[in-house]
Each structure stands twice: as C-alpha cells, then as structure tokens.
Short mmCIF file of C-alpha atoms and ligand atoms in Angstrom, two decimals:
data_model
loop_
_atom_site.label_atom_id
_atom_site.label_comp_id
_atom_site.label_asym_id
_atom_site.label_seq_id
_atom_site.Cartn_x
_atom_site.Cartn_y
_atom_site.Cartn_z
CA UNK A 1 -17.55 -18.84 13.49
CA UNK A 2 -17.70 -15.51 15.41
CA UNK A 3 -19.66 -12.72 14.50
CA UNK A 4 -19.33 -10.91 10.98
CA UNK A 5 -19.18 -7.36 10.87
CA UNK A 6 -22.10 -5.50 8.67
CA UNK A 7 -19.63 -3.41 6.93
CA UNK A 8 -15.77 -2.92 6.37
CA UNK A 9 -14.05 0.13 4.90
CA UNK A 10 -11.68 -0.18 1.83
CA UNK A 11 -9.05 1.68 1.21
CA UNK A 12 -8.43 1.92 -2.61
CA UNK A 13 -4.57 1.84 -3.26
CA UNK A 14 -4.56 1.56 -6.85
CA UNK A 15 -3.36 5.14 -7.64
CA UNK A 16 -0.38 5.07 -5.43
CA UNK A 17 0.49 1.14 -4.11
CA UNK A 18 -0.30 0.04 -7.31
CA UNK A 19 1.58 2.55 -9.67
CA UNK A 20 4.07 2.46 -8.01
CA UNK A 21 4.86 -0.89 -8.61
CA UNK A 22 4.20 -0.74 -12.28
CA UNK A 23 5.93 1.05 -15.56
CA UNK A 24 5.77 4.45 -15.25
CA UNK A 25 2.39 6.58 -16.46
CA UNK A 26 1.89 9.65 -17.90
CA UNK A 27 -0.22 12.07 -15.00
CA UNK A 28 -2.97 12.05 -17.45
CA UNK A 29 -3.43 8.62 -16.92
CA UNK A 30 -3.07 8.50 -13.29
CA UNK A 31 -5.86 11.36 -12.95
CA UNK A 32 -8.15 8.64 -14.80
CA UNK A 33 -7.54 5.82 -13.00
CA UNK A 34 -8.57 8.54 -9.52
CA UNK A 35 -11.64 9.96 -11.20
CA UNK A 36 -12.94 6.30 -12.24
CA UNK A 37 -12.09 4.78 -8.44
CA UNK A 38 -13.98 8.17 -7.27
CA UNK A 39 -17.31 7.06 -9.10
CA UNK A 40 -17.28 3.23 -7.13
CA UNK A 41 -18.90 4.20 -4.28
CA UNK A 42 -15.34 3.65 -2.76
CA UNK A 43 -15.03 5.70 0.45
CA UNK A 44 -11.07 6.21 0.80
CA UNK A 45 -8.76 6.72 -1.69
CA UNK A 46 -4.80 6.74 -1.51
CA UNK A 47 -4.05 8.80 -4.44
CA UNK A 48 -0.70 9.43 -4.16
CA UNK A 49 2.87 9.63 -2.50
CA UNK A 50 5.09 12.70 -1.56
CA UNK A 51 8.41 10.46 -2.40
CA UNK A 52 12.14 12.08 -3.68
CA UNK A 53 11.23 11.97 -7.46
CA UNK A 54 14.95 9.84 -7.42
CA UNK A 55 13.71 7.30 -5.50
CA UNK A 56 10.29 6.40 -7.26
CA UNK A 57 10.40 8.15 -10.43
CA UNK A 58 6.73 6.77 -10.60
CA UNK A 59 5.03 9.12 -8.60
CA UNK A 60 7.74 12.31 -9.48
CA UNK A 61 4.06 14.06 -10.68
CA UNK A 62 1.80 13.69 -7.04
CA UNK A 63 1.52 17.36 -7.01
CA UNK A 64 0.09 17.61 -10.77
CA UNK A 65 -2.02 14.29 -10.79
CA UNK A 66 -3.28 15.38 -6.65
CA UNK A 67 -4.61 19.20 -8.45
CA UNK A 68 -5.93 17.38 -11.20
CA UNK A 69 -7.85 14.66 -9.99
CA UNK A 70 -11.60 15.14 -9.14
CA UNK A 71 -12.76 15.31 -5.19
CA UNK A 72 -16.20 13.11 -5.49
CA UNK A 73 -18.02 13.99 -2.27
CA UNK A 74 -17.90 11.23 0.20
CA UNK A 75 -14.77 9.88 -0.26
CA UNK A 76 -11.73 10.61 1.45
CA UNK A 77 -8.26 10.85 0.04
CA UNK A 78 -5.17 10.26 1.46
CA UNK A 79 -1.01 10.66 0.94
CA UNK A 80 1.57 8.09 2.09
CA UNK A 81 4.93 10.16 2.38
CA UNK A 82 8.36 8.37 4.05
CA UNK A 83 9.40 11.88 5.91
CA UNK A 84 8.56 15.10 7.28
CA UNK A 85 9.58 16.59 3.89
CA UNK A 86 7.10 14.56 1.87
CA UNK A 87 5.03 15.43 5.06
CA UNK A 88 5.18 18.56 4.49
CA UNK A 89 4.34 18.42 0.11
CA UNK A 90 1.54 16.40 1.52
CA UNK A 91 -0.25 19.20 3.95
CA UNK A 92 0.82 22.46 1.44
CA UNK A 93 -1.17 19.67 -1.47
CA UNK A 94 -4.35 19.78 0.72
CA UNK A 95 -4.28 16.59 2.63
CA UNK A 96 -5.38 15.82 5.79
CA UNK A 97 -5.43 12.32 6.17
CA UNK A 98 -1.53 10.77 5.77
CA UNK A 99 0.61 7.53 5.91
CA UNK A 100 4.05 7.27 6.75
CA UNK A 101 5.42 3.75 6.75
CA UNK A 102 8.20 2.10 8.80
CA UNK A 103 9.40 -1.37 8.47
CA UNK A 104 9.22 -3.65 11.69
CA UNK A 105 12.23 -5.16 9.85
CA UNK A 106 15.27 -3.35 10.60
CA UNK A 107 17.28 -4.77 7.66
CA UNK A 108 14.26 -4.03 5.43
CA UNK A 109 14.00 -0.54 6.78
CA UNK A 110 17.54 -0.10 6.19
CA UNK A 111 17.25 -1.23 2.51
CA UNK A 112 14.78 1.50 2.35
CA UNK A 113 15.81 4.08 4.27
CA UNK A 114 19.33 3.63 5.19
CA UNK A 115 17.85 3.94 8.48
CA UNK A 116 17.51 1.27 11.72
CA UNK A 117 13.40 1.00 12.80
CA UNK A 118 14.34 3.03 16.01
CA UNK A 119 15.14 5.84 14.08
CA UNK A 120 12.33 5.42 11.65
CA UNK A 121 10.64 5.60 15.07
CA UNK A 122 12.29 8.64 16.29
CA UNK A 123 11.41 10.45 13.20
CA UNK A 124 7.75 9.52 12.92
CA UNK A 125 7.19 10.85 16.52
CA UNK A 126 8.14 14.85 14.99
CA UNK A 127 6.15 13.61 11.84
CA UNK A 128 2.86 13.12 13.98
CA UNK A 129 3.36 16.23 15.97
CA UNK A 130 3.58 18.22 12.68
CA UNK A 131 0.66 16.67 11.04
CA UNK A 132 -1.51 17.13 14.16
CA UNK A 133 0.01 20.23 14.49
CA UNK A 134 -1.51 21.18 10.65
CA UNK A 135 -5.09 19.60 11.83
CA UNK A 136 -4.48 16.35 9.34
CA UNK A 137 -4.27 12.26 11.05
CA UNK A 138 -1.11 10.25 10.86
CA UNK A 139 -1.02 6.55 10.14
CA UNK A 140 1.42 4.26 10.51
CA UNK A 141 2.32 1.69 8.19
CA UNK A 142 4.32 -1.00 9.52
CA UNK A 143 5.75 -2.71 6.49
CA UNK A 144 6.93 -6.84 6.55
CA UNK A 145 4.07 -7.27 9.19
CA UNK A 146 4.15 -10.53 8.46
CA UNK A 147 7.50 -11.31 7.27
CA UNK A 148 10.65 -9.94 5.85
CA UNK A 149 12.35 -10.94 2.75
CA UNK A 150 15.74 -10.64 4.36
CA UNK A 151 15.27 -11.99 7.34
CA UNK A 152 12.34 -14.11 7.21
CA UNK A 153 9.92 -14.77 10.46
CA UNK A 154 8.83 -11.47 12.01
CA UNK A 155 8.17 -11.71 16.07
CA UNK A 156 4.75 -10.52 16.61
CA UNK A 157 5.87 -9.20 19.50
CA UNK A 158 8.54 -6.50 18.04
CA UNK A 159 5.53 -5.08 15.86
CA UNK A 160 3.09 -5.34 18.96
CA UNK A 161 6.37 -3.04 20.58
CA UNK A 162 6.51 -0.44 17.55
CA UNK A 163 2.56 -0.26 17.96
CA UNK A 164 3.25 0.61 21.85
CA UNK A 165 5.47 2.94 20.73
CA UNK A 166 3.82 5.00 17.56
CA UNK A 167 0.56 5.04 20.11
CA UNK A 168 2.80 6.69 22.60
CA UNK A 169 3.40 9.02 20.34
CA UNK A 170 0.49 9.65 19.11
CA UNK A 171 -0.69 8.12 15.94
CA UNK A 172 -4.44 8.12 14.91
CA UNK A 173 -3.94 4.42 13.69
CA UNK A 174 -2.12 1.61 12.56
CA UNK A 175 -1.47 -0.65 9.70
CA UNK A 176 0.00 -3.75 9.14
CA UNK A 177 1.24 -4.44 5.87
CA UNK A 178 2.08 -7.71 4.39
CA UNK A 179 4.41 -6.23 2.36
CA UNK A 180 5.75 -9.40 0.08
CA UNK A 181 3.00 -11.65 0.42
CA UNK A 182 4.57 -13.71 3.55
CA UNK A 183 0.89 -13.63 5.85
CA UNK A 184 -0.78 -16.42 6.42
CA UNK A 185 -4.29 -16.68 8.20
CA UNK A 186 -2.30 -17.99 11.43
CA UNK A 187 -0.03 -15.02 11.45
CA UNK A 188 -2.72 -12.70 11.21
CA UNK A 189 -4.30 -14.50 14.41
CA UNK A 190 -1.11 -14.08 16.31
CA UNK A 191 0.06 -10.79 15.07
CA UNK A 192 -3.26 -9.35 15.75
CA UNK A 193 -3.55 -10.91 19.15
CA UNK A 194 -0.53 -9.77 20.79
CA UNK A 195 -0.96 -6.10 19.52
CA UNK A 196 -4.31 -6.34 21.12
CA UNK A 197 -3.11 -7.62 24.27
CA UNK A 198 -1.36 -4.44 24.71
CA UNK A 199 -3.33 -1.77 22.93
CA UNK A 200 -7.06 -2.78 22.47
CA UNK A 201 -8.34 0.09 21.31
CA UNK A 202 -5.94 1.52 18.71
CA UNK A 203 -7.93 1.68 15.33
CA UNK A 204 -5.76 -1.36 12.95
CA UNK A 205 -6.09 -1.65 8.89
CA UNK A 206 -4.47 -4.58 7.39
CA UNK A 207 -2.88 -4.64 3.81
CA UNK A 208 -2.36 -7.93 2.41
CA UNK A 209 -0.56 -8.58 -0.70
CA UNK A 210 -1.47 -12.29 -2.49
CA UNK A 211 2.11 -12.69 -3.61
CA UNK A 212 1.39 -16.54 -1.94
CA UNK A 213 -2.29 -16.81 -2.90
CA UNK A 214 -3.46 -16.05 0.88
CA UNK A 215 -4.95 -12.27 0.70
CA UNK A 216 -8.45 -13.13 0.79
CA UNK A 217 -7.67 -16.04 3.32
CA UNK A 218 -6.12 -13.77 5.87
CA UNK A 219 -8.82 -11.00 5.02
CA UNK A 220 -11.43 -13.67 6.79
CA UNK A 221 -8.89 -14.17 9.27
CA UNK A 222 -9.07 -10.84 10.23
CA UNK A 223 -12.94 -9.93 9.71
CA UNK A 224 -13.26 -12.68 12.05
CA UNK A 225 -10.88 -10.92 14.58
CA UNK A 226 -13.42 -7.85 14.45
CA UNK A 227 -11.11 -6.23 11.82
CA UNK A 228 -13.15 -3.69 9.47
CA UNK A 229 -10.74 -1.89 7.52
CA UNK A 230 -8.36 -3.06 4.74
CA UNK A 231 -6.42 -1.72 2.16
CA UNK A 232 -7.26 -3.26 -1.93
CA UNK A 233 -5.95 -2.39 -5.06
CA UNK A 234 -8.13 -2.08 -7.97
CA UNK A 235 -6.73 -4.89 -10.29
CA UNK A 236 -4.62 -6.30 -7.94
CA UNK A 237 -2.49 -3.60 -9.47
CA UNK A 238 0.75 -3.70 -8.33
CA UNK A 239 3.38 -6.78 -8.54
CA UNK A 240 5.91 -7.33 -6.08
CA UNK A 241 9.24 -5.27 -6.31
CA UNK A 242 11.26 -8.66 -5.32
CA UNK A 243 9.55 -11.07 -7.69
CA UNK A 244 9.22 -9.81 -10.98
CA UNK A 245 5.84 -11.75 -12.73
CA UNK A 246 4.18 -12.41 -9.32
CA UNK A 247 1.06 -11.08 -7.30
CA UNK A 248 1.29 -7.67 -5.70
CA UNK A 249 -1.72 -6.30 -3.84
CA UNK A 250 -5.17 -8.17 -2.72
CA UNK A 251 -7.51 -7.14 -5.58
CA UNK A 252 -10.01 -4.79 -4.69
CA UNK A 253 -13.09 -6.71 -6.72
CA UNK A 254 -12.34 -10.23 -5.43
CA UNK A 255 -12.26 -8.73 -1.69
CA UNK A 256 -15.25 -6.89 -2.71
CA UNK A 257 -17.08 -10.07 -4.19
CA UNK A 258 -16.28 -12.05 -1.60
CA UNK A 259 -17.60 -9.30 1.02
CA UNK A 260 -20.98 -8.73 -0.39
CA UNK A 261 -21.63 -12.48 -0.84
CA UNK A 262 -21.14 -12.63 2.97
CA UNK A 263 -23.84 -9.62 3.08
CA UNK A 264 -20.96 -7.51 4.18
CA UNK A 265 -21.20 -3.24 2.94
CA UNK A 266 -18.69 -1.91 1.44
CA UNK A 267 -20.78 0.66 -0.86
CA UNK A 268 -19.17 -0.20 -3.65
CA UNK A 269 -20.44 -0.81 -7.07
CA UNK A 270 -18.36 -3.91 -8.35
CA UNK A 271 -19.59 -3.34 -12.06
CA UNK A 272 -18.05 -0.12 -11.57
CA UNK A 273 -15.12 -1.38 -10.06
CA UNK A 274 -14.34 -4.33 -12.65
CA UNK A 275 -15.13 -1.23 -15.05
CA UNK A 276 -12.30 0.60 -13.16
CA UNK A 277 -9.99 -2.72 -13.53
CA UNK A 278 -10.39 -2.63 -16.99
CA UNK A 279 -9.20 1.06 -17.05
CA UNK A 280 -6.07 0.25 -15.27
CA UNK A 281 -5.54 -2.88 -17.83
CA UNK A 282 -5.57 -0.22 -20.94
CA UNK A 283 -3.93 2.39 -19.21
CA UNK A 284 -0.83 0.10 -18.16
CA UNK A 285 -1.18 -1.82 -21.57
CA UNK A 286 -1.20 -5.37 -18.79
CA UNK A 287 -3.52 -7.72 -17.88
CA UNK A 288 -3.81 -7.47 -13.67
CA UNK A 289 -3.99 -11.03 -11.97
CA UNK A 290 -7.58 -10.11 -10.39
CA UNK A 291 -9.71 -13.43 -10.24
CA UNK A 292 -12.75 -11.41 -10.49
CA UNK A 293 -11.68 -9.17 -13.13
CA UNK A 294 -10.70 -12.62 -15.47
CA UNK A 295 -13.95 -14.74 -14.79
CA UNK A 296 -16.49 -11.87 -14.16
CA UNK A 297 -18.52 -12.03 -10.41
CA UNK A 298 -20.40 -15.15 -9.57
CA UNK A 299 -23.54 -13.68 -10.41
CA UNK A 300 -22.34 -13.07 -14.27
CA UNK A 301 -24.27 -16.36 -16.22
CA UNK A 302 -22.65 -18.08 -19.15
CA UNK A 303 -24.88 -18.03 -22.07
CA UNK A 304 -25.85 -21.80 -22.83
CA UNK A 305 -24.59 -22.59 -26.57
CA UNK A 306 -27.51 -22.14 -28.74
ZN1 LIG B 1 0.90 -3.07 -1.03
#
C-alpha cells in the first residue's frame, strides 16, 4: 500500500448538501445544526447556498441562518452558489471562500440549468474573475464525476478537459463530486489519474455520496492517490434527489472513524460529532443511515449481561 497521509481536511456539508436534500427546516434549526458542527473541531464548514428561493425552497433563508450562525475561530465557512447572482449574495453575506458547481454531464447540466457544460463553463470564467476580484477563492464543483444518471459512464477524460479549462481560468481548486452514488474505487483511480496527467498541481477535493455503499471504499482509493481533502455530511444527511429512501452523502463520523483508526488527523471530536448526528436526527424528526451513528464507534464496549 502507498503511503498514508498524517492528516486530511473535511469539509462538513451537513448545513447546505444535506438540507438541501431533506424536508424543509425552520432557520432556527439550521443555525443549530452550524453552531453544533462549529464545536467538532471541524475545520471547514459549507453552511449554506445563495440559490433562487424557487428553485430550492430549502435554503430560501441563507442570508438569515449565514447572520445567525456562530463564527467558532478556526474554522472556515464557505457558500456554494450556481451564478454570479448567488455570487454576488454570497460576497455582500461575508464569504470569502465559494463553490460554484457545473456538471461534466451536459444532459445533467441541462436538467439543472437549462444550460450545455460549455456555457456553464463560459459563465464560471466571469464568476472567478468577480470573486477574485472581491478577494474571496472559487471552487469548482464538477457534479456526476463519476457518472450521470441520464447518460450513464462519464469519460474521465471530458472532466480531466473541464479541469484544463476552469484552471485556465483561474480557479483556486477543484472538486469532483459523485453526485448519485455511481463511483467506484476504480473510477476514482482513473478519474484521478488522467486529471493528474494534465494538471498535477491543481488542489482536488472529492465528494462521494454512498448511494451504492462505496463512499468510504473510494475515500481509501483516493487517500491512497495522495488525496487529503473530502467533503462529509454529518449524518450522512442528505438522500439522493433521484432515489427517494436511499443513501445521500458519505457520513461524516464513519469517514471520521475510519480515519483516526488509520492514525489519520482530522481534529475532530467524533463524540461531538455523533452528538451533532443526533441533533440533525431530532431536528429533521429522521433517523440518518450513518453506520457509526447506529452502532456507536468501535471503541464503544457492550456491557456484558449481568
Ligand atoms: Zn453531495
């Protein structure tokens, strides 16, 4: 096996990911679910979206929750928006670190956006130049990574090409998301491989969703690929939009668990963060599909009957 990093960075995206796949919440609760993540240890938090309050009613309250929400030194927050307009929400809220996603998909972008990728593409080129412009770092998400519910296999090589491109332009880094659960451990070898063939040195995150039961799978796939930063969401809050009852996200404690078994930081407390799950649970009156969260960390003894 190759060499381990020390220590990964998670990205909690509970509060936005993960709400916005769920029932609606009041702010209120939202501005919990922040303030609880904040007291992990967890370094980066996306805490919400700048989205038309049409299309996801679910986050129609980012301003109110974003003012509301405690800012616990050492961790930094972040905004996904899908334009220069939610761009925009985003930098007059305060933020300075922000996500705008495009699909490598063009059938899925077009479900989303009523746009091709290209023109995604075109747009996200002004979007960087106005968020460098305000002194805040663009990501880009590139949605169906791994896969696409309309069309299926994704060439590793088209996504490898939008990475060429959103570099060109300017982006601070990129993300791969595996946005229905379609990423397997030998599509995260290839995928990553032929984007570092090109671009070596551009700073990659990887968001896995365990729709299929591989998240934590293709997250040792990637730590073994020298990957150290990956998005989670506390829970595993968050199903998937096309398959009502499944898996959304890769749950933040079993990613966690499984990281500090390895001896791998993360600096977060996982009593505080199955504390956190538990939050979400009440707050969203659901149980979340989190292993960890069910059955308690490895280290948690069952009492012998007396
Ligand atoms: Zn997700």
């Amino acid at each position: 096996m190759s060499q381990m990093p020390t220590a990964v960075s998670i990205r909690e995206v509970g509060p936005r990911d993960g709400l916005q796949n769920e029932e609606p919440v009041p702010a209120e609760a939202k501005v919990r679910l922040i303030d609880a993540l904040s007291r992990t240890g967890v370094r980066r938090i996306e805490a919400v979206s700048f989205v038309h309050p049409k299309a996801i009613p679910q986050m129609a309250d980012a301003d109110e929750v974003w003012q509301r929400a405690a800012r616990v030194d050492g961790v930094r927050y972040s905004a996904l928006v899908p334009n220069t307009r939610g761009a925009q929400r985003a930098l007059a809220a305060g933020f300075t670190e922000v996500e705008v996603v495009v699909s490598a998909s063009d059938t899925h972008n077009r479900r989303n956006v009523n746009r091709s990728t290209d023109e995604s593409l075109d747009d996200i080129a002004e979007l960087i130049d106005l968020l460098h412009g305000a002194g805040a770092t663009a990501e880009v998400i590139v949605a169906t990574s791994f896969g696409c519910p309309y069309e299926g296999d994704v060439d590793p090589l088209r996504v490898a090409g939008i990475v060429d491109r959103v570099v060109r332009d300017g982006a601070d880094r990129v993300a791969f998301g595996d946005t229905t659960g379609m990423g397997t451990p030998r599509r995260v070898r290839e995928l990553l491989t032929a984007v570092r063939d090109r671009n070596a040195h551009v700073p990659v995150l990887l968001h896995f969703h365990n729709t299929r039961g591989a998240a934590l799978a293709n997250l040792l796939t990637a730590l073994e690929l020298g990957i150290t930063e990956f998005d989670a969401s506390v829970g595993g809050l968050g199903g998937c939009p096309y398959a009502p009852g499944a898996s959304g996200n890769l749950a933040t404690e079993e990613a966690v668990h499984m990281l500090h078994d390895m001896g791998i930081d993360t600096g977060i407390d996982l009593d505080a963060l199955i504390e956190a799950a538990e939050l979400a649970e009440r707050l969203l009156n659901k149980k979340l599909p989190s292993g960890v969260l069910r059955a308690g960390p490895r280290t948690r003894l069952t009492p012998l009957p007396t």
